[in-house]
mmCIF file of C-alpha atoms in Angstrom:
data_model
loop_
_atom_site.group_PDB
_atom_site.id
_atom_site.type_symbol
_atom_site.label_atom_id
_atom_site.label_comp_id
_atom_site.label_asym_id
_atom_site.label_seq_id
_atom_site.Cartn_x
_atom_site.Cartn_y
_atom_site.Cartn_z
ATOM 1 C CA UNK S 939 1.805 -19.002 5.303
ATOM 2 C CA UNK S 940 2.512 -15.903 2.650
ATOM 3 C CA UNK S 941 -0.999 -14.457 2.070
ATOM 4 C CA UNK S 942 0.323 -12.665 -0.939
ATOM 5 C CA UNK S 943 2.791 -14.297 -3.333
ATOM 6 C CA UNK S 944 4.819 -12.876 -6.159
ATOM 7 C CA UNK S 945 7.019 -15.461 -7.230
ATOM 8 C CA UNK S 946 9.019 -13.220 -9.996
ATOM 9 C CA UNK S 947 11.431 -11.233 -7.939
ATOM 10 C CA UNK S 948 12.668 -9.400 -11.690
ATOM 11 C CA UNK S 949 10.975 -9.425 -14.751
ATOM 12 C CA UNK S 950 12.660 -8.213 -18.560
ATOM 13 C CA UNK S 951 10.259 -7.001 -21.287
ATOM 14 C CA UNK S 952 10.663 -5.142 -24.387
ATOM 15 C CA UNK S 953 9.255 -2.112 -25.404
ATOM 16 C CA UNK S 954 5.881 -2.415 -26.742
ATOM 17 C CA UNK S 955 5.805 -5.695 -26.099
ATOM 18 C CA UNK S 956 3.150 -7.138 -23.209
ATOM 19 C CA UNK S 957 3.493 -8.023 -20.013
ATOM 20 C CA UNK S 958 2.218 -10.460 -17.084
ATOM 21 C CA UNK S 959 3.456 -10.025 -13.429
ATOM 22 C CA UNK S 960 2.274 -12.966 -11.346
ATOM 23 C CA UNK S 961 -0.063 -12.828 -8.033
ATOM 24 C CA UNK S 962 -1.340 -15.520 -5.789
ATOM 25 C CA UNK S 963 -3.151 -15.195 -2.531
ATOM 26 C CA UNK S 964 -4.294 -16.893 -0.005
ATOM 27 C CA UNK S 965 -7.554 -16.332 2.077
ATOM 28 C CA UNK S 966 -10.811 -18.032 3.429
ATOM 29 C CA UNK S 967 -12.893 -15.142 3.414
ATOM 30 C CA UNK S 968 -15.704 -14.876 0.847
ATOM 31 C CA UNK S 969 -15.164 -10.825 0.517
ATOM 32 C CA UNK S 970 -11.973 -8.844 -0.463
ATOM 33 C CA UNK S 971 -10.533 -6.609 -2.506
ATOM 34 C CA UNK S 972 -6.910 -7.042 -4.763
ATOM 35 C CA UNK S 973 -4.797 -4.492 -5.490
ATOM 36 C CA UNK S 974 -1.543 -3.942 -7.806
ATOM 37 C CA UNK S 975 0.622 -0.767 -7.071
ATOM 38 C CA UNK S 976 3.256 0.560 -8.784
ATOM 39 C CA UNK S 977 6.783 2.204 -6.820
ATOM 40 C CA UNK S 978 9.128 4.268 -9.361
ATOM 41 C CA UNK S 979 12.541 4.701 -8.586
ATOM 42 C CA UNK S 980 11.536 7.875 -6.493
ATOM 43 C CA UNK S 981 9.801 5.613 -4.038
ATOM 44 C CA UNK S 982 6.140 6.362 -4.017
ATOM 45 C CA UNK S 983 3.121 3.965 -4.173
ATOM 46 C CA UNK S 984 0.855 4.369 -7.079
ATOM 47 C CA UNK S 985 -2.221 2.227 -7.565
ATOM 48 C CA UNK S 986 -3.126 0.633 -10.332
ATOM 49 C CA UNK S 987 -6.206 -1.515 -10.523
ATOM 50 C CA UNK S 988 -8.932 -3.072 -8.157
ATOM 51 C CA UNK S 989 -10.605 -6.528 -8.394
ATOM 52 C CA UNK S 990 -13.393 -7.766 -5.701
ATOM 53 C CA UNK S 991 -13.690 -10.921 -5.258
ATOM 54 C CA UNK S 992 -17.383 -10.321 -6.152
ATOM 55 C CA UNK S 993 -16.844 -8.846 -9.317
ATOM 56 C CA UNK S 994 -17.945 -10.745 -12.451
ATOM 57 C CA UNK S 995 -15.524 -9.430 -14.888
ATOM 58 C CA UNK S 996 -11.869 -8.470 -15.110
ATOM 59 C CA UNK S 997 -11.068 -5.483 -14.295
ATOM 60 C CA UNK S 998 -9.104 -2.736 -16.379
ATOM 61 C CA UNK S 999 -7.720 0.428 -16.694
ATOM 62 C CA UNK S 1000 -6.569 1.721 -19.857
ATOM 63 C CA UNK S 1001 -3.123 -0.838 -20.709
ATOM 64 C CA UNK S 1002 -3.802 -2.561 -17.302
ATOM 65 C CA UNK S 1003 -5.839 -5.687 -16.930
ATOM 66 C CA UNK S 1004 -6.187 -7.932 -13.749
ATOM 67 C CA UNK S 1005 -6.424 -11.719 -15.108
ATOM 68 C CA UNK S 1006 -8.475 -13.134 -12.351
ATOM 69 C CA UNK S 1007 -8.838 -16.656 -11.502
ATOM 70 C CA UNK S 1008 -10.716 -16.931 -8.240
ATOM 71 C CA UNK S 1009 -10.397 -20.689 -8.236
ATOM 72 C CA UNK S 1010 -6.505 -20.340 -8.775
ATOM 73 C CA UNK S 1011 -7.132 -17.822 -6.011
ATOM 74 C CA UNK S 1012 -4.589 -15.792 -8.734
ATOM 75 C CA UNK S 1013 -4.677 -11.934 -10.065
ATOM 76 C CA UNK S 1014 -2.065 -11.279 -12.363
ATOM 77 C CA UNK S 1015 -1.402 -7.829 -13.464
ATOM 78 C CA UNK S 1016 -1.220 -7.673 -17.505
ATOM 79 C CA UNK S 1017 0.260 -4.767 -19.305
ATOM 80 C CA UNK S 1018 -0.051 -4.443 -22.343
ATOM 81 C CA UNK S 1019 2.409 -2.452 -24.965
ATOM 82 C CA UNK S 1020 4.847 -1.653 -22.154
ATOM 83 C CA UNK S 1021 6.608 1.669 -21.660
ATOM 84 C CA UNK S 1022 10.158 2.621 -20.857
ATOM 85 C CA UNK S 1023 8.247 4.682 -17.626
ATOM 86 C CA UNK S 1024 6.765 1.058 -16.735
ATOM 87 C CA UNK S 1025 10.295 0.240 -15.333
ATOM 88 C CA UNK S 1026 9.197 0.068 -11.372
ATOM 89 C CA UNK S 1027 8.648 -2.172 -9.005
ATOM 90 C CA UNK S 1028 4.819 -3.869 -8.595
ATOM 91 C CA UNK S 1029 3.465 -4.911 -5.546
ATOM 92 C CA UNK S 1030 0.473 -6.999 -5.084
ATOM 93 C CA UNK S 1031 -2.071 -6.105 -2.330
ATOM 94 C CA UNK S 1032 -5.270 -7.953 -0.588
ATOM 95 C CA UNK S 1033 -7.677 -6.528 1.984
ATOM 96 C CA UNK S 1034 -9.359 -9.268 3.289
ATOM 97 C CA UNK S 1035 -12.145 -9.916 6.192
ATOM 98 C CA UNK S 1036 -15.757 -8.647 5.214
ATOM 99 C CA UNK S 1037 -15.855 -5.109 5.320
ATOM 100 C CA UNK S 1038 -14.425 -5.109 8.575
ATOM 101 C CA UNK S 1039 -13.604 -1.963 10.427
ATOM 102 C CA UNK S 1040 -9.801 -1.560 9.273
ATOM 103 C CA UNK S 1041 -9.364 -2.335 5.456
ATOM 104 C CA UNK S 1042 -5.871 -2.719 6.295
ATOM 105 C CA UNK S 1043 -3.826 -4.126 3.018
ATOM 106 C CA UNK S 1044 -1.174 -7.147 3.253
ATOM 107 C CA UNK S 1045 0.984 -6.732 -0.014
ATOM 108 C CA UNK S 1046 3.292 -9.249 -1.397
ATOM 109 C CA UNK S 1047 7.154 -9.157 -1.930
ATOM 110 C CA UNK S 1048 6.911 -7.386 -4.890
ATOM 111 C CA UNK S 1049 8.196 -7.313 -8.775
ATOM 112 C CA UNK S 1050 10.882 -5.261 -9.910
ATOM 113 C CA UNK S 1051 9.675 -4.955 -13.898
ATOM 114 C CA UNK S 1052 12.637 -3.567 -16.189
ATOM 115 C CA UNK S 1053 11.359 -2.166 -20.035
ATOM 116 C CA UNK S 1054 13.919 -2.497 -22.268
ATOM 117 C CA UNK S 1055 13.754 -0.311 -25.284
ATOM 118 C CA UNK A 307 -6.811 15.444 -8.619
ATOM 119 C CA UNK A 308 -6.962 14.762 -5.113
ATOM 120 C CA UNK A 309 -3.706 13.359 -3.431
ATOM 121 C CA UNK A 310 -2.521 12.472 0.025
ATOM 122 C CA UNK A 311 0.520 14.932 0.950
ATOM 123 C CA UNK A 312 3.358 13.953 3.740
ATOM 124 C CA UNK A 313 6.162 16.267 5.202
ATOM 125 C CA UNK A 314 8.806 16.045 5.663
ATOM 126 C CA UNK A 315 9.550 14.299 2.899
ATOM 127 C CA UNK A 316 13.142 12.907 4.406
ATOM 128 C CA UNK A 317 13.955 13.064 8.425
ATOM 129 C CA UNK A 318 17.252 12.022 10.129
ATOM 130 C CA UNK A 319 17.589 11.888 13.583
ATOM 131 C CA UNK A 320 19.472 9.940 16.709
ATOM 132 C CA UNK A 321 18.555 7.240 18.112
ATOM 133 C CA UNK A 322 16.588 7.942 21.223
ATOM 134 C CA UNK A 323 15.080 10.944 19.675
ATOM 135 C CA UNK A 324 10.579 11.477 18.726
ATOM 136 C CA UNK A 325 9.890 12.217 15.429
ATOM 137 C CA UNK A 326 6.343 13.413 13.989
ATOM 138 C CA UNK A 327 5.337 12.425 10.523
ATOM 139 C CA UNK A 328 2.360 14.190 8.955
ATOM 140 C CA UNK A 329 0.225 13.326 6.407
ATOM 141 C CA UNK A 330 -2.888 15.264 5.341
ATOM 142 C CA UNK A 331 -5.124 12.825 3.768
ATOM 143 C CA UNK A 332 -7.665 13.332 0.787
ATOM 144 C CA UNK A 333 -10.287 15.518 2.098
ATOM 145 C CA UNK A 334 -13.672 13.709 2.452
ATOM 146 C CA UNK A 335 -11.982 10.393 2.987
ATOM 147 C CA UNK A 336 -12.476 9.244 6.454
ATOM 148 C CA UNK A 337 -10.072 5.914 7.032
ATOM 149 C CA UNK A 338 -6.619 6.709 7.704
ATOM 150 C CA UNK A 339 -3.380 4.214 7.490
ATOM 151 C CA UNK A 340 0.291 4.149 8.603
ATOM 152 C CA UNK A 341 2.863 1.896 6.487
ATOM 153 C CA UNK A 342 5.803 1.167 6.276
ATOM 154 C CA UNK A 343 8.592 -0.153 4.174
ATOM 155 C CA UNK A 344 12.157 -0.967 5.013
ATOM 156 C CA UNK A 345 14.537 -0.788 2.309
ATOM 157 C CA UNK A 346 14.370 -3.338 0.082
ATOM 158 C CA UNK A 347 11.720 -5.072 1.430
ATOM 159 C CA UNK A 348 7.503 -5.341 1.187
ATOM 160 C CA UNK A 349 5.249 -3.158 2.570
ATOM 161 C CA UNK A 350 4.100 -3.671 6.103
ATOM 162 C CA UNK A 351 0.849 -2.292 7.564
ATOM 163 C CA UNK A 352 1.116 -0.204 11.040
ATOM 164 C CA UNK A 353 -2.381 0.831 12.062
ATOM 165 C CA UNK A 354 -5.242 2.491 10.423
ATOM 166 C CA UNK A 355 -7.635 5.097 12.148
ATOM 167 C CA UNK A 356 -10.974 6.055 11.740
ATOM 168 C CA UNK A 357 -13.682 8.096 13.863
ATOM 169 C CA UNK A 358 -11.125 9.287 16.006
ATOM 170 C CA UNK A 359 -9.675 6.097 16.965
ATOM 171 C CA UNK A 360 -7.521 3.407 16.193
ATOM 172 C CA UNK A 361 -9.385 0.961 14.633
ATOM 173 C CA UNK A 362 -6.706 -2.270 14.494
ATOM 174 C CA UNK A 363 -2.751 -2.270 14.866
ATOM 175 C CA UNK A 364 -0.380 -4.542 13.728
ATOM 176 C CA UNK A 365 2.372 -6.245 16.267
ATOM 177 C CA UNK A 366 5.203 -3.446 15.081
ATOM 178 C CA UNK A 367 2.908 -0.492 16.469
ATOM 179 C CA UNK A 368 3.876 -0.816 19.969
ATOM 180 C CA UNK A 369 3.754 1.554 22.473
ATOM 181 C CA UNK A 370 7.009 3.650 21.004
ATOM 182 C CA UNK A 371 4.299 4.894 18.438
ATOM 183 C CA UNK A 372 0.975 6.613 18.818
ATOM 184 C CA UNK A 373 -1.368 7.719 16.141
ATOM 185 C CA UNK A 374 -3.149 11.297 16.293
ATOM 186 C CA UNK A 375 -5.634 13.804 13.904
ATOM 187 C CA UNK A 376 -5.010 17.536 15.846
ATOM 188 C CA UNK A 377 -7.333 19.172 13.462
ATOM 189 C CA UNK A 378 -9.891 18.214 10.738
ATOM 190 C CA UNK A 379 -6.644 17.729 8.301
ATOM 191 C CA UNK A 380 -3.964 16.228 9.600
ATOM 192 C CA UNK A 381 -3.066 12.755 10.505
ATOM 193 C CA UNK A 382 0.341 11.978 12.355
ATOM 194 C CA UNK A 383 2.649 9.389 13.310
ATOM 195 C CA UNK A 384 4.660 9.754 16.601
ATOM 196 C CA UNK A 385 8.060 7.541 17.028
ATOM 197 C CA UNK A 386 8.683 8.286 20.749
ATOM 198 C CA UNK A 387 11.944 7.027 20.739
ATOM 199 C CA UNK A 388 13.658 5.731 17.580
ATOM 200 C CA UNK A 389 15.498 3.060 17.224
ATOM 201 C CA UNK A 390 18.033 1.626 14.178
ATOM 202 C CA UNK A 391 15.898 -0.295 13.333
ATOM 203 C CA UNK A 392 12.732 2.184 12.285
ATOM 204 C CA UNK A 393 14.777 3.242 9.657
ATOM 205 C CA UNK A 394 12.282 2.537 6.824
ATOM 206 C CA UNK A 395 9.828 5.046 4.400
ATOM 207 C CA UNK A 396 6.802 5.491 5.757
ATOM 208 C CA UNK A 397 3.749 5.917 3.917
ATOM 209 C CA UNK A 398 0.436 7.742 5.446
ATOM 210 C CA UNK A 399 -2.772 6.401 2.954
ATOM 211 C CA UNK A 400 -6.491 7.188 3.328
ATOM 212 C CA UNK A 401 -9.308 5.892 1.868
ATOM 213 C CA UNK A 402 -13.169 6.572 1.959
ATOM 214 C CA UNK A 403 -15.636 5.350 3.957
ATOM 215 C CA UNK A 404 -17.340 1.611 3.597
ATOM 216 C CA UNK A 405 -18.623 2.128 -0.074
ATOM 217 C CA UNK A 406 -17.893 -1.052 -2.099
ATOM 218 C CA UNK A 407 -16.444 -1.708 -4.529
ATOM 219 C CA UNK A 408 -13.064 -0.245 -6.027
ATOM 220 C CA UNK A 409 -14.393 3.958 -5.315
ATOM 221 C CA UNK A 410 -14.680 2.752 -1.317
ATOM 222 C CA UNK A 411 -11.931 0.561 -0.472
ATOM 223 C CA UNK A 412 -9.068 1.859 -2.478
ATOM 224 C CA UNK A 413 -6.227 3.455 -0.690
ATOM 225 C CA UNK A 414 -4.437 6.137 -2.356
ATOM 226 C CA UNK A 415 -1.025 6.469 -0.992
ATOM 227 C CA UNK A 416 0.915 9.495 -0.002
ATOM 228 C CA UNK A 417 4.573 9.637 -1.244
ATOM 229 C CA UNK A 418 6.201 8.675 1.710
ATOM 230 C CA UNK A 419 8.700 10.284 4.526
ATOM 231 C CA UNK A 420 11.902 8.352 4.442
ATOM 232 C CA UNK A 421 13.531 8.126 8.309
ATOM 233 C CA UNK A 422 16.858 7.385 8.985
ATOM 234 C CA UNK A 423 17.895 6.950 12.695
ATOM 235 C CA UNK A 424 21.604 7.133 13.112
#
């Protein structure tokens, strides 16, 4: 079974306009961490935002918010008032296992977001 | 701002041949990773290191590929003998120790070495 699901293989949004890139995972473990990262064109892997699973509220940074819904076991990545440089590809990441010695991340398939001015 | 670095940036070789990839990670961070991505497709974890030793591994690091930190700095990735098919980018991260929370488990990635084995 996928532990990380991104169902939107390409997403369209215009300029300014928000946007909401889908994330499910899948794991039994009380503890861990989600991640969203963000590949340009040139190829490297820039991170985004962090949620914990223990964490009350959502987490943010600057026009990105995680929308978490633990029950949903979901963390979609919101941005809001998109940029042309927001054209990239989004991956979705989960360490799971508590604490354990490797914090080794399992990302999903990936988004491939497209800002249209 | 602290980053993770990587050289060579691109490497083509033969099949058959050992490459080294090098990555120096952030400095006081003390868990090391190896990942990979083949074109088009999701990012797949390799191994991650810390105090010295390897600390889990996934099925793809097998025994063509050995982990190593020479020196207080750098962290490298050995290919003994390539293959077509580990023709992917490979990204080196590093995060710090077992803090939680977002400061302690986030890896910050370096921006890759892309391998092609003709």
């Amino acid at each position: 079974a996928q532990k990380i699901t991104q169902t939107q293989p390409g997403m369209f949004v215009q300029e300014k306009e928000a946007v909401t890139l889908d994330c499910t995972y899948d794991t039994s473990d009380p503890s861990y961490g989600l991640f969203w990262y963000k590949q340009p064109s040139s190829g490297e892997m820039i991170f985004l935002i962090y949620q914990g699973s223990y964490d009350q509220q959502n987490a943010t940074e600057g026009r990105y918010s995680l929308n978490f819904q633990k029950a949903r076991k979901s963390a979609n990545l919101v941005i809001s008032a998109s940029q042309l440089g927001d054209s990239a590809m989004y991956f979705c990441a989960m360490r799971e296992g508590l604490m354990d010695s490797s914090y080794k991340l399992i990302f999903g398939s990936g988004t491939r977001l497209l800002v249209r001015p | 701002e602290p980053e993770v670095t990587q050289t060579p940036s691109h490497q083509v070789t033969q099949m058959g041949q050992e490459v080294i990839l090098r990555c120096v990670p952030i400095s006081n961070h003390l868990y090391f990773y190896w990942y990979r991505q083949i074109l088009g497709q999701k990012v797949e974890f390799l191994v991650s290191f810390y105090n010295n030793e390897i600390s889990e591994k996934s099925e793809i690091f097998d025994d063509q590929f050995s982990v190593e930190r020479p020196d207080g700095s750098n962290f490298t990735l050995k290919i003994r003998s390539t293959k077509l098919e580990d023709s992917a980018m490979y990204f080196c991260a590093s995060s710090e120790p077992g803090t939680s929370g977002m400061r302690g488990e986030t890896q910050y990635f370096g921006p890759g070495t892309r391998l092609l084995v003709l």
